XYZ file of C-alpha atoms in Angstrom:
113
model
C -58.182 -2.623 143.697
C -55.445 -0.594 145.349
C -55.398 -0.198 149.053
C -55.280 3.287 150.537
C -51.648 2.718 151.448
C -50.858 1.893 147.830
C -52.637 5.018 146.649
C -50.602 7.073 149.122
C -47.371 5.417 147.973
C -48.363 6.019 144.369
C -48.865 9.692 145.128
C -45.385 9.781 146.641
C -43.881 8.038 143.623
C -43.047 4.794 145.401
C -45.149 2.476 143.256
C -42.589 -0.326 143.451
C -43.298 -0.630 147.178
C -46.929 -1.484 146.459
C -47.657 -5.107 145.562
C -50.887 -6.247 143.939
C -53.060 -8.579 145.940
C -53.711 -12.109 144.656
C -57.276 -11.047 143.860
C -56.037 -8.083 141.807
C -53.624 -10.349 139.936
C -56.399 -12.845 139.250
C -58.714 -10.059 138.068
C -56.007 -8.676 135.771
C -55.336 -12.130 134.335
C -59.037 -12.608 133.684
C -59.281 -9.269 131.872
C -56.160 -9.978 129.812
C -57.505 -13.368 128.746
C -60.811 -11.779 127.759
C -59.009 -9.105 125.740
C -57.074 -11.785 123.866
C -60.254 -13.744 123.188
C -62.109 -10.618 122.051
C -59.258 -9.659 119.743
C -59.328 -13.136 118.244
C -63.085 -12.864 117.648
C -62.591 -9.524 115.915
C -59.703 -10.810 113.775
C -61.646 -13.864 112.619
C -64.642 -11.716 111.705
C -62.447 -9.264 109.840
C -61.022 -12.104 107.770
C -64.446 -13.603 107.096
C -65.928 -10.220 106.180
C -63.047 -9.479 103.814
C -63.695 -12.731 101.954
C -67.407 -11.923 101.669
C -66.663 -8.397 100.464
C -64.275 -9.748 97.840
C -66.963 -12.142 96.580
C -69.463 -9.282 96.506
C -67.112 -7.133 94.423
C -66.638 -9.997 91.981
C -70.379 -10.454 91.580
C -70.877 -6.722 91.101
C -68.240 -6.717 88.363
C -69.913 -9.695 86.666
C -73.272 -7.964 86.960
C -71.990 -4.941 85.049
C -70.676 -7.149 82.276
C -73.733 -9.369 82.043
C -76.441 -6.723 82.094
C -80.131 -7.558 81.815
C -81.842 -9.895 84.201
C -78.707 -11.960 84.735
C -76.883 -8.789 85.753
C -79.673 -7.873 88.136
C -79.536 -11.293 89.786
C -75.773 -11.041 90.171
C -76.120 -7.536 91.609
C -78.624 -8.777 94.193
C -76.304 -11.626 95.203
C -73.398 -9.210 95.519
C -75.482 -6.830 97.612
C -76.520 -9.710 99.885
C -72.898 -10.742 100.431
C -71.919 -7.152 101.224
C -74.745 -6.949 103.781
C -73.676 -10.282 105.249
C -70.131 -8.939 105.667
C -71.527 -5.967 107.604
C -73.553 -8.278 109.827
C -70.503 -10.471 110.485
C -68.568 -7.388 111.625
C -71.382 -6.125 113.872
C -71.926 -9.555 115.402
C -68.227 -9.944 116.141
C -68.076 -6.518 117.739
C -71.050 -7.399 119.944
C -69.459 -10.728 120.944
C -66.114 -9.076 121.667
C -67.782 -6.355 123.743
C -69.769 -8.961 125.680
C -66.609 -10.972 126.331
C -64.811 -7.932 127.700
C -67.801 -6.785 129.768
C -68.280 -10.235 131.289
C -64.627 -10.403 132.268
C -64.780 -6.908 133.709
C -67.794 -7.845 135.843
C -66.122 -11.054 137.015
C -62.917 -9.121 137.811
C -64.893 -6.672 139.934
C -66.403 -9.565 141.878
C -62.961 -11.100 142.430
C -61.422 -7.786 143.472
C -64.227 -7.098 145.927
C -63.551 -10.296 147.911
């Protein structure tokens, strides 16, 4: 959090004269670490979902070639993998959001001290 003096200096264009408090630095570091962790969660999920989607496409292609009951079974498996990929993405987004929100709440506690 900026002090009133910092806000006044900012308004006057003298931002360099305003130093962050140790609490603000700690809060910023916490948020940055959470952003990195959340980005990693999202990247891993993206990779995992891409692999599942690729498998699903392969099964769908096989299903078209096979036809009949075998084709139907392959289609169902492909559909299930595509749904799983969607779930992986949604779960990762929820985890990343929770990571960021937790860090934001902790940063607010630190900054308020």
